[in-house]
Short mmCIF file of C-alpha atoms and ligand atoms in Angstrom, two decimals:
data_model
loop_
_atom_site.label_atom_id
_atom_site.label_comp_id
_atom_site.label_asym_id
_atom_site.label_seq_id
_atom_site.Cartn_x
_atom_site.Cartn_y
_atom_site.Cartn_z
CA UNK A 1 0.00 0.00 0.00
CA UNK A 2 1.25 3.37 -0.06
CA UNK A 3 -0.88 6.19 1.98
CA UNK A 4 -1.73 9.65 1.74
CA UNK A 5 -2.08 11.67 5.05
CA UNK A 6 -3.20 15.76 5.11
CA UNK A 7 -3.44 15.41 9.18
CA UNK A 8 -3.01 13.71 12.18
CA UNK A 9 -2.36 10.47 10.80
CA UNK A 10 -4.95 8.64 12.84
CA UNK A 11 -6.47 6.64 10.22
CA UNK A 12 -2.30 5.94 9.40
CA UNK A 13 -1.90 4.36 13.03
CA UNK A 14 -5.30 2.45 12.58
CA UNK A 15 -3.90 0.67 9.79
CA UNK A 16 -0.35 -0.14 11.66
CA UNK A 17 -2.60 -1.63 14.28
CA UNK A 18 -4.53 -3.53 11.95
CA UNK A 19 -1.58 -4.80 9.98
CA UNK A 20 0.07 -5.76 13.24
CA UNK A 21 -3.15 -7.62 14.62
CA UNK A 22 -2.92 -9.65 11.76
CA UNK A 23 -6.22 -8.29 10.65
CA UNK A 24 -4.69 -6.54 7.13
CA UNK A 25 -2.68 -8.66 5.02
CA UNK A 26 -0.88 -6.13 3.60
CA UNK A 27 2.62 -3.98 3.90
CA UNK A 28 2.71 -0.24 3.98
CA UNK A 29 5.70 0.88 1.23
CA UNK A 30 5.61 4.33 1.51
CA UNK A 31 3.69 7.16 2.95
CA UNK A 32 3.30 10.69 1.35
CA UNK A 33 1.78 14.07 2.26
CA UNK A 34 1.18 17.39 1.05
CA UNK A 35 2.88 19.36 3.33
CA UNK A 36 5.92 18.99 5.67
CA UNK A 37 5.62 18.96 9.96
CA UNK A 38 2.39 16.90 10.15
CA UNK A 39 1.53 14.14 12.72
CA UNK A 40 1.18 11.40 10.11
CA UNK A 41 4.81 11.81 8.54
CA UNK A 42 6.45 11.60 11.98
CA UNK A 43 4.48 8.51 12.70
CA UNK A 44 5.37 6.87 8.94
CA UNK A 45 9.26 7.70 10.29
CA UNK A 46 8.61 6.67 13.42
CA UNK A 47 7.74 2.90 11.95
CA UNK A 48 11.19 3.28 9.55
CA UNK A 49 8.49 3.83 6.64
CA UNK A 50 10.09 6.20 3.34
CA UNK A 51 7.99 9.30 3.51
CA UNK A 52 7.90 12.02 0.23
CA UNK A 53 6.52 15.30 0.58
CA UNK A 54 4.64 16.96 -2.89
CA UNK A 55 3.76 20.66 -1.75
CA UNK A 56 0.97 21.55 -4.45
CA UNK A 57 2.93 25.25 -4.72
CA UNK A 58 5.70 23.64 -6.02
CA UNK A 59 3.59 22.02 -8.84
CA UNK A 60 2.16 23.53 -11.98
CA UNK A 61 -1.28 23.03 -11.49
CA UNK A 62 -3.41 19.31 -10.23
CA UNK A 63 -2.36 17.10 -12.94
CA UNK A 64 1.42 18.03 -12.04
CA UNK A 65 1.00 17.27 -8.43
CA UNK A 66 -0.81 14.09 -9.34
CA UNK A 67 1.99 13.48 -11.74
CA UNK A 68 4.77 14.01 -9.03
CA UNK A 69 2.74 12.09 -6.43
CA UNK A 70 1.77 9.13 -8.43
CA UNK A 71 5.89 8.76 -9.81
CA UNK A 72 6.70 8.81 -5.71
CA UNK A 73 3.88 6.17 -5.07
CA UNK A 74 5.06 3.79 -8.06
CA UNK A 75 9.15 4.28 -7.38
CA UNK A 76 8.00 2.87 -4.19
CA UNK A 77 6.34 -0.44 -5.94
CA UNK A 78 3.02 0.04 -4.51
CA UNK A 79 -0.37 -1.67 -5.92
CA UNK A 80 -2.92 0.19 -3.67
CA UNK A 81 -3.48 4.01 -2.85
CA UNK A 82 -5.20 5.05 0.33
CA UNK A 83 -6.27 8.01 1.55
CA UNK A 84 -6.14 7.99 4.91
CA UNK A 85 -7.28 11.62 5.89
CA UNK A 86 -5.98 13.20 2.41
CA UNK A 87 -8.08 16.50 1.76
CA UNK A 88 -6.83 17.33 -1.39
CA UNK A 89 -8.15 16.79 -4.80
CA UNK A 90 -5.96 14.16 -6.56
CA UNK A 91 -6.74 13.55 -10.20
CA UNK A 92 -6.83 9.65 -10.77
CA UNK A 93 -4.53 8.46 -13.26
CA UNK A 94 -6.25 6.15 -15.93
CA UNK A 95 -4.07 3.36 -15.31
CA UNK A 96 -5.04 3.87 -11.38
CA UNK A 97 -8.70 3.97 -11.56
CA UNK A 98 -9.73 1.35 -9.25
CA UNK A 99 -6.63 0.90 -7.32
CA UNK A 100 -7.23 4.29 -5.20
CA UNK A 101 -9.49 4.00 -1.78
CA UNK A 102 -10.57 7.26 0.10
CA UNK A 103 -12.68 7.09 3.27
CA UNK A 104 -15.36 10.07 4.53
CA UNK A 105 -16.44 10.43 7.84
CA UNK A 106 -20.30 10.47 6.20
CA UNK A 107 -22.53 8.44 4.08
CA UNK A 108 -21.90 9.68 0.26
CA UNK A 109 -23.23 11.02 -1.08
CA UNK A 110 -24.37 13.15 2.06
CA UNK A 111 -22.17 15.33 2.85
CA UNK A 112 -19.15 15.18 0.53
CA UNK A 113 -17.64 17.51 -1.68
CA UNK A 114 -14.85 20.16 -1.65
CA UNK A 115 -14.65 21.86 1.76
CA UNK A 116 -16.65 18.89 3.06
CA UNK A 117 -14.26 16.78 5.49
CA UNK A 118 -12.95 15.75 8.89
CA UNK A 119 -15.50 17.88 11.77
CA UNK A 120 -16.75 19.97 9.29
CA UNK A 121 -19.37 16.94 8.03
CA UNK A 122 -20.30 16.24 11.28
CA UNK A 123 -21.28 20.10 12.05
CA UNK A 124 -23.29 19.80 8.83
CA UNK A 125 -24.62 16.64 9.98
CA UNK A 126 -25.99 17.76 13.26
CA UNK A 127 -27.29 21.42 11.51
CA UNK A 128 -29.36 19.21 8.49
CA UNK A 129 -31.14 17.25 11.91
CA UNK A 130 -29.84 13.75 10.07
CA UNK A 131 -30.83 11.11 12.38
CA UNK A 132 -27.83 8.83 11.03
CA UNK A 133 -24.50 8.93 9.74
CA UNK A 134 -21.65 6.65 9.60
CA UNK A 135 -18.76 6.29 7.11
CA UNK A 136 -18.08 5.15 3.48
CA UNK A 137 -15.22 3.59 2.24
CA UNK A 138 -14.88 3.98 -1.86
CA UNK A 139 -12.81 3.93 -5.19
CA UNK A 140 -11.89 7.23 -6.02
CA UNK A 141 -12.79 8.77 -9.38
CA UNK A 142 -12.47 12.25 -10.66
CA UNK A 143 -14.82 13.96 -9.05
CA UNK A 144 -14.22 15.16 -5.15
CA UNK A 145 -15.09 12.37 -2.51
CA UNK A 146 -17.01 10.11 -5.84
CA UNK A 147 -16.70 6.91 -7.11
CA UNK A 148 -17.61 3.28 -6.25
CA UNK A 149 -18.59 2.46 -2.71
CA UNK A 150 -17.09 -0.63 -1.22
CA UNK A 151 -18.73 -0.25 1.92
CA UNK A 152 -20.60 1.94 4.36
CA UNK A 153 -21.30 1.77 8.14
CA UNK A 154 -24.31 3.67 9.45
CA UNK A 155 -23.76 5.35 13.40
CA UNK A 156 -26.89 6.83 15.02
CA UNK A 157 -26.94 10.74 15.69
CA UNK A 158 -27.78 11.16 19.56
CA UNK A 159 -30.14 14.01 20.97
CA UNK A 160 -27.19 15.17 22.80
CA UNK A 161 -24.62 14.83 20.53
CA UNK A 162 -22.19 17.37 19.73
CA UNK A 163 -19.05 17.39 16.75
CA UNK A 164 -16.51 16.04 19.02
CA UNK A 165 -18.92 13.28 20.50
CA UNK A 166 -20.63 12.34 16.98
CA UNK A 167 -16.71 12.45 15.05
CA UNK A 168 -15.81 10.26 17.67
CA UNK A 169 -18.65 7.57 17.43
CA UNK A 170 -17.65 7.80 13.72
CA UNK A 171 -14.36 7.49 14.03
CA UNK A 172 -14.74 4.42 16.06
CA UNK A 173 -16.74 2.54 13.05
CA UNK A 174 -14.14 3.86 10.43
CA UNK A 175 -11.68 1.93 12.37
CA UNK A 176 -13.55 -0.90 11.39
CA UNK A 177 -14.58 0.06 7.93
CA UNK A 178 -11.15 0.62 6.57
CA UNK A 179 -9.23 -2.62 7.10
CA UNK A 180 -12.31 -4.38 5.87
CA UNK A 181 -13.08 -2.14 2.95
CA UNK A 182 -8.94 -3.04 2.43
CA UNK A 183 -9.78 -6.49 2.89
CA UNK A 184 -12.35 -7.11 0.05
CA UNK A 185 -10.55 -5.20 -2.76
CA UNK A 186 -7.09 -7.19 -2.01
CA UNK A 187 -8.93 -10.21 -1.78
C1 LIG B 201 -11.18 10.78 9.06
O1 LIG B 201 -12.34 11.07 9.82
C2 LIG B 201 -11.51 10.67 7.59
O2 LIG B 201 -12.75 10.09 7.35
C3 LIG B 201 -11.47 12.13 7.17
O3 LIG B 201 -10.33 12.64 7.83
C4 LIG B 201 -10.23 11.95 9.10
C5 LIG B 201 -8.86 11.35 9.28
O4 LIG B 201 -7.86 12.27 9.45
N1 LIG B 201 -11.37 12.24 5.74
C6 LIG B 201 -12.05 13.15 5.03
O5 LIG B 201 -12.76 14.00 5.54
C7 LIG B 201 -11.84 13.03 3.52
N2 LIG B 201 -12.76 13.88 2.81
P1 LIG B 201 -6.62 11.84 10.39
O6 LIG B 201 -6.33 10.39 10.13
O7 LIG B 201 -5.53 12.76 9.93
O8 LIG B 201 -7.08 12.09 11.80
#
């Protein structure tokens, strides 16, 4: 696999843990970013993992930084792409299409869409009233947080609920969702 990480890197660790638990048959070859100083490079170096950086400023437009990023992913030998936490638009090359995963903290196509991720879904989530939420795990096409699902898991919104408790709740299921969304397209 190689990995994509805008953030924290949470969704990184959860597939560490699930690789380690035997749960993931698979073997992380490299892990890249879009900027420099984030949580999820230090913990790709902290496991001895090669990291590469691709800073969109330094690129000549999307295609370029797809171009640049997908070169890194392949010197690196890797079959899958996941974006673990990855907010920026990456064009899909063609001979990618179906080898790219993405997961959103909602159920596509509810909330999704450019300037549509991490707590900001859940805020919209608890302004629309939804009653339920959850995750989706899907191929990545060309259009922002589209393409093929490969699964969804639904979480209830609570009357009391607020961003941090309902992202939580999510986050809990996505822990779940990835490594078996991972799971069925290796196998
Ligand atoms: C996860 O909730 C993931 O679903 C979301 O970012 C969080 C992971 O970031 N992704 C999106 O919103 C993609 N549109 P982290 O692993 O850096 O904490």
């Amino acid at each position: 696999l190689a990995v994509l990480v805008s953030g924290t890197g949470r969704t990184l660790a959860n597939l560490f843990d699930a690789i380690d638990a035997g749960r993931l048959d698979a073997r992380i070859a490299v892990v890249g970013a879009d900027r420099d100083s984030i949580r999820g490079l230090e913990l790709a170096r902290e496991q001895g993992l090669p990291t590469f950086v691709v800073r969109p400023g330094d690129c000549d437009g999307a295609e370029h930084f797809s171009r640049t990023v997908f070169d890194a992913i392949e010197a690196h030998g890797a079959e899958t792409l996941v974006l673990a936490g990855f907010l920026r638009f990456l064009p899909i090359p063609e001979a990618w299409l179906g080898r790219v995963i993405n997961i959103h903290p909602s159920l596509l196509p509810a909330h999704g869409g450019k300037g549509c991720y991490g707590e900001r879904v859940h805020r919209a989530v608890l302004a629309a009233g939804d009653a339920t939420t959850g995750c989706t795990v899907h191929y990545v096409d060309n259009v922002y947080d589209h393409g093929p699902p490969i699964l969804q898991a639904e979480v209830p919104v609570l009357p009391d609920d607020d961003v941090e408790r309902l992202a939580a709740r999510v986050f809990e299921q996505e822990c779940h969702a990835l490594p078996e969304a991972l799971r069925r397209h290796l196998a």
